[in-house]
Amino acid sequence: MLKFFRPSSLLVSLSVFILVLTLSLAYFVLNTVDKLYLEANNINNAGYIRGGIQRLSKLVIAQPAESQLAIEAEIDYLFKDIEELASKRHESSSEKRFQLAVVSLKDDWLQLKVLIHSFRSSQSETIKQQILTLSEVCWSKANDIVYMMQSMTELKVQRISRLFYFVILLNVISAIVVIVIILLAVRNKLEYDTSHDPLTGLLNRRAYDLAIASEIARFTRYDVPVSLILFDVDFFKRINDKYGHKVGDSVLKQLANQVLSSVRNIDSVYRVGGEEFAIVCPDTSAKGAHQLSEKIRKIIEQSEFDVVGQVTISLGVAQFGGLLNADSFYQNADKALYLAKNNGRNQSRLYE
């Protein structure tokens, strides 16, 4: 992942994602609380309708009272909320049954109101019995509606709980991913800093030592050739003295970029000293490495460097042999470099 994305950009994107997810979760919780409160209120309303119908019927039969009108008005008012709720529920079979149950209860309630109004004026025993019977029917239907609403609310709570835990899990996973990316980025940065030169971005002396040890081991096991090119900038001290170290650093950086673009994919370029560089050439004989060194020398000679203009380099080439070790291998390339510098610079020499 870090290979294809800048860690900083990826972390910002994930952090924004987590922030959005957290805000969404907060909104979800608040919205869910409101909905569950409304559900509980509707269940209470249905329960009031259930009890209110029976209470009203008993009061009407017992004796006329002003409170009867208040109860009747309250039941009518609460029916509006229940009917509105039922009109929105029509997706599942249970919601359709709930909708039909509310319609059936409303029809019975309207009939019961007609009977109650008739009984107030006539006090008929027949109407009285009809009120008792119909009130029991209404109570039973209202009771069923209460249980339906409770059941639907429980199912909703279960779905909400699953969604809630899913969002929490997604949030936790995202946080873990951010932590892992931070750890990987820190590790990669530490690995890069310990193996690369901060000025030129080239591999450093530590990386060179590890690479040479690996190449010597490969030579010992498979008898494949490996060559080393050492080079440095001719009269680099004069550049620093004349133009300053800032310009000298600029020359080294431009030189590093030129060399990197000139070598093969299998070659590795290192900054092993102040103005001294090394190129490790796997599967390459001394002759092949010498040809590469000449190619690099000509490219540098023909390049135009900022402020200073033309810059030249001297190079020494050596091939690893069976009787050598890492130090003697380096010394042989260094001897060839010393020979190139003593013979006029701006040339490459092969150790023989």
CSV table of C-alpha atoms in Angstrom, one decimal:
chain,number,residue,atom,x,y,z
A,1,MET,CA,0.0,0.0,0.0
A,2,LEU,CA,2.8,2.4,1.0
A,3,LYS,CA,4.5,1.6,-2.3
A,4,PHE,CA,1.7,3.2,-4.3
A,5,PHE,CA,0.5,6.0,-2.1
A,6,ARG,CA,2.2,8.7,-0.2
A,7,PRO,CA,1.7,7.8,3.5
A,8,SER,CA,0.8,11.3,4.4
A,9,SER,CA,-2.0,11.5,1.8
A,10,LEU,CA,-3.3,8.1,2.7
A,11,LEU,CA,-3.3,8.9,6.4
A,12,VAL,CA,-5.2,12.2,5.7
A,13,SER,CA,-7.8,10.3,3.6
A,14,LEU,CA,-8.2,7.6,6.3
A,15,SER,CA,-8.4,10.2,9.1
A,16,VAL,CA,-11.1,12.1,7.2
A,17,PHE,CA,-12.9,8.8,6.6
A,18,ILE,CA,-12.8,8.0,10.3
A,19,LEU,CA,-14.0,11.5,11.2
A,20,VAL,CA,-16.9,11.2,8.8
A,21,LEU,CA,-17.6,7.7,10.1
A,22,THR,CA,-17.6,9.0,13.7
A,23,LEU,CA,-19.8,11.9,12.9
A,24,SER,CA,-22.2,9.5,11.1
A,25,LEU,CA,-22.2,7.2,14.1
A,26,ALA,CA,-23.0,10.1,16.4
A,27,TYR,CA,-25.8,11.2,14.1
A,28,PHE,CA,-27.0,7.6,13.8
A,29,VAL,CA,-27.1,7.2,17.6
A,30,LEU,CA,-29.0,10.5,18.1
A,31,ASN,CA,-31.4,9.7,15.3
A,32,THR,CA,-31.9,6.2,16.7
A,33,VAL,CA,-32.7,7.5,20.2
A,34,ASP,CA,-35.3,9.9,18.7
A,35,LYS,CA,-36.9,7.1,16.7
A,36,LEU,CA,-36.9,4.7,19.6
A,37,TYR,CA,-38.4,7.4,21.8
A,38,LEU,CA,-41.1,7.9,19.2
A,39,GLU,CA,-41.7,4.1,19.0
A,40,ALA,CA,-42.0,3.9,22.8
A,41,ASN,CA,-44.4,6.9,22.8
A,42,ASN,CA,-46.6,5.2,20.1
A,43,ILE,CA,-46.7,2.0,22.1
A,44,ASN,CA,-47.8,4.1,25.1
A,45,ASN,CA,-50.5,5.7,23.0
A,46,ALA,CA,-51.8,2.4,21.8
A,47,GLY,CA,-51.8,1.3,25.4
A,48,TYR,CA,-53.8,4.3,26.3
A,49,ILE,CA,-56.3,3.7,23.5
A,50,ARG,CA,-56.7,0.1,24.7
A,51,GLY,CA,-57.3,1.2,28.3
A,52,GLY,CA,-59.2,4.4,27.4
A,53,ILE,CA,-61.8,2.5,25.4
A,54,GLN,CA,-62.7,0.2,28.3
A,55,ARG,CA,-62.6,3.0,30.8
A,56,LEU,CA,-64.9,5.1,28.6
A,57,SER,CA,-67.3,2.3,28.1
A,58,LYS,CA,-67.6,1.6,31.9
A,59,LEU,CA,-68.0,5.3,32.6
A,60,VAL,CA,-70.8,5.6,30.1
A,61,ILE,CA,-72.6,2.6,31.4
A,62,ALA,CA,-72.2,3.7,35.0
A,63,GLN,CA,-73.2,7.3,34.7
A,64,PRO,CA,-72.8,10.3,32.4
A,65,ALA,CA,-69.8,12.4,33.2
A,66,GLU,CA,-67.8,15.3,31.7
A,67,SER,CA,-64.6,13.2,31.8
A,68,GLN,CA,-66.1,10.9,29.2
A,69,LEU,CA,-65.8,13.6,26.5
A,70,ALA,CA,-62.2,14.3,27.4
A,71,ILE,CA,-61.3,10.6,27.2
A,72,GLU,CA,-63.1,10.3,23.9
A,73,ALA,CA,-61.3,13.3,22.5
A,74,GLU,CA,-58.0,12.0,23.7
A,75,ILE,CA,-58.6,8.6,22.0
A,76,ASP,CA,-59.5,10.4,18.8
A,77,TYR,CA,-56.3,12.4,19.0
A,78,LEU,CA,-54.1,9.4,19.7
A,79,PHE,CA,-55.6,7.5,16.8
A,80,LYS,CA,-54.2,10.1,14.5
A,81,ASP,CA,-50.6,9.3,15.5
A,82,ILE,CA,-51.3,5.5,15.3
A,83,GLU,CA,-52.9,5.9,11.9
A,84,GLU,CA,-50.0,8.0,10.6
A,85,LEU,CA,-47.6,5.4,11.8
A,86,ALA,CA,-49.6,2.6,10.2
A,87,SER,CA,-49.7,4.5,6.9
A,88,LYS,CA,-45.9,4.4,6.8
A,89,ARG,CA,-45.5,0.7,7.5
A,90,HIS,CA,-46.2,-1.4,4.5
A,91,GLU,CA,-43.0,-3.2,3.6
A,92,SER,CA,-43.1,-6.5,5.5
A,93,SER,CA,-46.0,-8.8,6.1
A,94,SER,CA,-46.0,-7.9,9.8
A,95,GLU,CA,-46.3,-4.2,9.0
A,96,LYS,CA,-49.2,-4.9,6.6
A,97,ARG,CA,-50.9,-6.9,9.3
A,98,PHE,CA,-50.4,-3.9,11.7
A,99,GLN,CA,-51.8,-1.5,9.1
A,100,LEU,CA,-55.0,-3.7,8.7
A,101,ALA,CA,-55.3,-4.1,12.5
A,102,VAL,CA,-55.3,-0.3,13.0
A,103,VAL,CA,-57.9,0.1,10.3
A,104,SER,CA,-60.1,-2.6,11.9
A,105,LEU,CA,-59.7,-1.1,15.3
A,106,LYS,CA,-60.6,2.4,14.0
A,107,ASP,CA,-63.8,1.1,12.4
A,108,ASP,CA,-64.8,-0.6,15.6
A,109,TRP,CA,-64.0,2.5,17.6
A,110,LEU,CA,-66.2,4.6,15.3
A,111,GLN,CA,-69.0,2.1,15.8
A,112,LEU,CA,-68.5,2.2,19.6
A,113,LYS,CA,-68.7,6.0,19.6
A,114,VAL,CA,-72.0,5.9,17.8
A,115,LEU,CA,-73.3,3.4,20.4
A,116,ILE,CA,-72.0,5.5,23.3
A,117,HIS,CA,-73.7,8.6,21.9
A,118,SER,CA,-77.0,6.6,21.5
A,119,PHE,CA,-76.8,5.2,25.0
A,120,ARG,CA,-76.4,8.7,26.5
A,121,SER,CA,-79.8,9.7,25.2
A,122,SER,CA,-81.7,6.4,25.4
A,123,GLN,CA,-80.1,4.3,28.2
A,124,SER,CA,-81.2,1.2,26.3
A,125,GLU,CA,-80.2,-2.1,27.7
A,126,THR,CA,-79.6,-3.5,24.2
A,127,ILE,CA,-77.2,-0.7,23.4
A,128,LYS,CA,-75.5,-1.2,26.8
A,129,GLN,CA,-74.8,-4.9,25.9
A,130,GLN,CA,-73.6,-3.9,22.5
A,131,ILE,CA,-71.2,-1.4,24.1
A,132,LEU,CA,-69.8,-4.0,26.5
A,133,THR,CA,-69.3,-6.5,23.7
A,134,LEU,CA,-67.8,-4.0,21.3
A,135,SER,CA,-65.5,-2.5,23.9
A,136,GLU,CA,-64.1,-6.0,24.7
A,137,VAL,CA,-63.5,-6.4,20.9
A,138,CYS,CA,-61.8,-3.0,20.8
A,139,TRP,CA,-59.7,-3.9,23.8
A,140,SER,CA,-58.6,-7.2,22.3
A,141,LYS,CA,-57.7,-5.5,18.9
A,142,ALA,CA,-55.8,-2.7,20.7
A,143,ASN,CA,-54.0,-5.2,22.8
A,144,ASP,CA,-52.9,-7.0,19.6
A,145,ILE,CA,-51.7,-3.7,18.1
A,146,VAL,CA,-49.6,-3.0,21.3
A,147,TYR,CA,-47.9,-6.4,20.9
A,148,MET,CA,-47.4,-5.9,17.2
A,149,MET,CA,-45.8,-2.5,17.8
A,150,GLN,CA,-43.6,-4.0,20.5
A,151,SER,CA,-42.6,-6.9,18.2
A,152,MET,CA,-41.8,-4.5,15.3
A,153,THR,CA,-39.8,-2.2,17.6
A,154,GLU,CA,-37.8,-5.2,18.9
A,155,LEU,CA,-37.0,-6.2,15.4
A,156,LYS,CA,-36.0,-2.7,14.6
A,157,VAL,CA,-33.8,-2.6,17.7
A,158,GLN,CA,-32.1,-5.8,16.6
A,159,ARG,CA,-31.4,-4.4,13.1
A,160,ILE,CA,-30.2,-1.1,14.6
A,161,SER,CA,-27.9,-3.0,17.0
A,162,ARG,CA,-26.4,-5.0,14.2
A,163,LEU,CA,-25.8,-1.8,12.1
A,164,PHE,CA,-24.5,0.0,15.2
A,165,TYR,CA,-21.9,-2.8,15.9
A,166,PHE,CA,-21.0,-2.9,12.2
A,167,VAL,CA,-20.2,0.8,12.2
A,168,ILE,CA,-18.3,0.5,15.4
A,169,LEU,CA,-16.3,-2.4,13.9
A,170,LEU,CA,-15.7,-0.5,10.7
A,171,ASN,CA,-14.4,2.4,12.8
A,172,VAL,CA,-12.1,0.2,14.9
A,173,ILE,CA,-10.8,-1.5,11.7
A,174,SER,CA,-10.1,1.9,10.1
A,175,ALA,CA,-8.3,3.1,13.3
A,176,ILE,CA,-6.2,-0.1,13.2
A,177,VAL,CA,-5.4,0.5,9.5
A,178,VAL,CA,-4.3,4.0,10.3
A,179,ILE,CA,-2.1,2.8,13.2
A,180,VAL,CA,-0.5,0.1,11.0
A,181,ILE,CA,0.1,2.6,8.2
A,182,ILE,CA,1.8,4.9,10.7
A,183,LEU,CA,3.9,2.1,12.0
A,184,LEU,CA,4.9,1.0,8.5
A,185,ALA,CA,5.6,4.6,7.4
A,186,VAL,CA,7.8,5.1,10.5
A,187,ARG,CA,9.6,1.9,9.9
A,188,ASN,CA,10.1,2.6,6.2
A,189,LYS,CA,11.3,6.1,7.1
A,190,LEU,CA,13.8,4.7,9.7
A,191,GLU,CA,15.0,2.1,7.2
A,192,TYR,CA,15.4,4.7,4.5
A,193,ASP,CA,17.3,7.1,6.8
A,194,THR,CA,19.7,4.3,7.9
A,195,SER,CA,20.4,3.2,4.3
A,196,HIS,CA,20.4,6.5,2.4
A,197,ASP,CA,22.5,9.6,2.2
A,198,PRO,CA,20.3,12.6,3.2
A,199,LEU,CA,22.0,15.0,0.7
A,200,THR,CA,21.9,13.0,-2.6
A,201,GLY,CA,19.3,10.4,-1.8
A,202,LEU,CA,21.7,7.7,-2.8
A,203,LEU,CA,22.4,4.6,-0.8
A,204,ASN,CA,25.0,5.2,1.9
A,205,ARG,CA,28.2,3.4,3.1
A,206,ARG,CA,26.2,1.2,5.5
A,207,ALA,CA,24.1,0.0,2.6
A,208,TYR,CA,27.2,-0.5,0.5
A,209,ASP,CA,28.8,-2.8,3.1
A,210,LEU,CA,25.7,-4.9,3.2
A,211,ALA,CA,25.5,-5.1,-0.6
A,212,ILE,CA,29.1,-6.0,-1.0
A,213,ALA,CA,28.8,-8.8,1.6
A,214,SER,CA,25.8,-10.1,-0.3
A,215,GLU,CA,27.6,-10.0,-3.7
A,216,ILE,CA,30.7,-11.7,-2.3
A,217,ALA,CA,28.5,-14.5,-0.9
A,218,ARG,CA,26.7,-14.8,-4.2
A,219,PHE,CA,30.1,-15.0,-6.0
A,220,THR,CA,31.3,-17.7,-3.6
A,221,ARG,CA,28.2,-19.8,-4.1
A,222,TYR,CA,27.5,-19.3,-7.8
A,223,ASP,CA,30.8,-18.0,-9.2
A,224,VAL,CA,29.1,-15.0,-10.9
A,225,PRO,CA,31.3,-12.0,-11.6
A,226,VAL,CA,30.8,-8.7,-9.7
A,227,SER,CA,32.7,-5.4,-10.3
A,228,LEU,CA,33.1,-2.2,-8.4
A,229,ILE,CA,33.4,1.4,-9.7
A,230,LEU,CA,34.7,4.1,-7.4
A,231,PHE,CA,34.7,7.7,-8.6
A,232,ASP,CA,34.9,11.2,-7.2
A,233,VAL,CA,34.6,14.8,-8.4
A,234,ASP,CA,37.8,16.3,-9.7
A,235,PHE,CA,39.0,19.3,-7.8
A,236,PHE,CA,35.9,19.3,-5.6
A,237,LYS,CA,37.6,21.3,-2.9
A,238,ARG,CA,38.2,24.2,-5.3
A,239,ILE,CA,34.4,24.2,-6.0
A,240,ASN,CA,33.6,24.5,-2.3
A,241,ASP,CA,36.3,27.1,-1.8
A,242,LYS,CA,35.3,29.2,-4.8
A,243,TYR,CA,31.5,28.9,-4.7
A,244,GLY,CA,30.7,27.7,-1.1
A,245,HIS,CA,29.5,24.5,0.3
A,246,LYS,CA,25.9,25.1,-0.8
A,247,VAL,CA,26.9,25.1,-4.4
A,248,GLY,CA,29.1,22.1,-3.7
A,249,ASP,CA,26.1,20.2,-2.3
A,250,SER,CA,24.1,21.2,-5.4
A,251,VAL,CA,26.9,19.7,-7.6
A,252,LEU,CA,26.8,16.5,-5.7
A,253,LYS,CA,23.0,16.2,-6.0
A,254,GLN,CA,23.0,16.9,-9.7
A,255,LEU,CA,25.9,14.5,-10.2
A,256,ALA,CA,24.0,11.8,-8.3
A,257,ASN,CA,20.9,12.2,-10.5
A,258,GLN,CA,23.1,12.1,-13.6
A,259,VAL,CA,24.8,8.9,-12.6
A,260,LEU,CA,21.5,7.2,-11.4
A,261,SER,CA,20.0,7.9,-14.9
A,262,SER,CA,23.1,6.4,-16.6
A,263,VAL,CA,23.5,3.0,-14.8
A,264,ARG,CA,21.6,-0.2,-15.5
A,265,ASN,CA,18.7,-1.4,-13.4
A,266,ILE,CA,20.9,-4.1,-11.8
A,267,ASP,CA,23.5,-1.6,-10.7
A,268,SER,CA,23.5,0.2,-7.3
A,269,VAL,CA,24.9,3.7,-6.7
A,270,TYR,CA,26.3,4.7,-3.3
A,271,ARG,CA,27.8,7.8,-1.7
A,272,VAL,CA,30.6,6.3,0.4
A,273,GLY,CA,32.4,9.6,1.4
A,274,GLY,CA,32.3,13.3,1.0
A,275,GLU,CA,32.6,13.5,-2.8
A,276,GLU,CA,33.4,9.8,-3.3
A,277,PHE,CA,30.9,7.4,-4.8
A,278,ALA,CA,30.7,3.7,-5.6
A,279,ILE,CA,28.7,1.7,-8.1
A,280,VAL,CA,28.3,-2.0,-7.5
A,281,CYS,CA,27.8,-3.9,-10.8
A,282,PRO,CA,26.5,-7.5,-10.3
A,283,ASP,CA,27.0,-10.1,-13.1
A,284,THR,CA,29.5,-7.8,-14.7
A,285,SER,CA,33.1,-8.4,-15.6
A,286,ALA,CA,35.9,-5.8,-15.3
A,287,LYS,CA,35.6,-5.0,-19.0
A,288,GLY,CA,31.9,-4.4,-18.8
A,289,ALA,CA,32.2,-2.2,-15.7
A,290,HIS,CA,35.0,-0.2,-17.4
A,291,GLN,CA,32.8,0.4,-20.4
A,292,LEU,CA,30.0,1.6,-18.1
A,293,SER,CA,32.5,3.9,-16.2
A,294,GLU,CA,33.5,5.5,-19.5
A,295,LYS,CA,29.9,6.1,-20.4
A,296,ILE,CA,29.2,7.8,-17.1
A,297,ARG,CA,32.4,9.9,-17.3
A,298,LYS,CA,31.4,11.2,-20.8
A,299,ILE,CA,27.9,12.0,-19.6
A,300,ILE,CA,29.2,14.0,-16.7
A,301,GLU,CA,31.8,15.8,-18.8
A,302,GLN,CA,29.1,16.9,-21.3
A,303,SER,CA,26.7,18.0,-18.6
A,304,GLU,CA,26.2,21.6,-17.6
A,305,PHE,CA,26.1,22.0,-13.8
A,306,ASP,CA,24.4,24.9,-12.1
A,307,VAL,CA,26.7,27.9,-11.3
A,308,VAL,CA,30.0,26.0,-11.8
A,309,GLY,CA,29.4,24.9,-15.4
A,310,GLN,CA,31.5,21.9,-16.4
A,311,VAL,CA,32.5,19.2,-13.9
A,312,THR,CA,34.6,16.1,-14.4
A,313,ILE,CA,35.1,12.9,-12.5
A,314,SER,CA,37.8,10.3,-12.2
A,315,LEU,CA,36.9,6.6,-11.9
A,316,GLY,CA,38.6,3.3,-10.8
A,317,VAL,CA,37.3,-0.1,-11.7
A,318,ALA,CA,38.0,-3.5,-10.1
A,319,GLN,CA,36.6,-7.0,-10.4
A,320,PHE,CA,36.2,-9.3,-7.4
A,321,GLY,CA,38.5,-12.4,-7.3
A,322,GLY,CA,38.5,-15.5,-5.2
A,323,LEU,CA,41.4,-14.4,-3.0
A,324,LEU,CA,39.9,-11.0,-2.2
A,325,ASN,CA,37.7,-9.9,0.7
A,326,ALA,CA,35.4,-6.8,0.9
A,327,ASP,CA,38.3,-4.5,2.0
A,328,SER,CA,40.8,-5.6,-0.6
A,329,PHE,CA,38.1,-5.4,-3.3
A,330,TYR,CA,37.5,-1.8,-2.3
A,331,GLN,CA,41.2,-1.1,-2.1
A,332,ASN,CA,41.8,-2.4,-5.6
A,333,ALA,CA,39.1,-0.1,-7.1
A,334,ASP,CA,40.6,2.7,-5.0
A,335,LYS,CA,44.0,2.1,-6.4
A,336,ALA,CA,42.6,2.3,-9.9
A,337,LEU,CA,40.9,5.6,-9.0
A,338,TYR,CA,44.2,6.9,-7.6
A,339,LEU,CA,45.9,6.0,-10.8
A,340,ALA,CA,43.3,7.9,-12.8
A,341,LYS,CA,43.7,11.0,-10.7
A,342,ASN,CA,47.5,10.9,-10.9
A,343,ASN,CA,47.4,10.6,-14.6
A,344,GLY,CA,45.5,13.8,-15.3
A,345,ARG,CA,42.0,13.1,-13.9
A,346,ASN,CA,38.8,13.0,-16.1
A,347,GLN,CA,39.4,9.4,-16.9
A,348,SER,CA,38.7,5.8,-15.8
A,349,ARG,CA,41.2,3.2,-15.0
A,350,LEU,CA,40.9,-0.6,-14.6
A,351,TYR,CA,42.8,-2.3,-11.8
A,352,GLU,CA,45.2,-4.9,-13.2
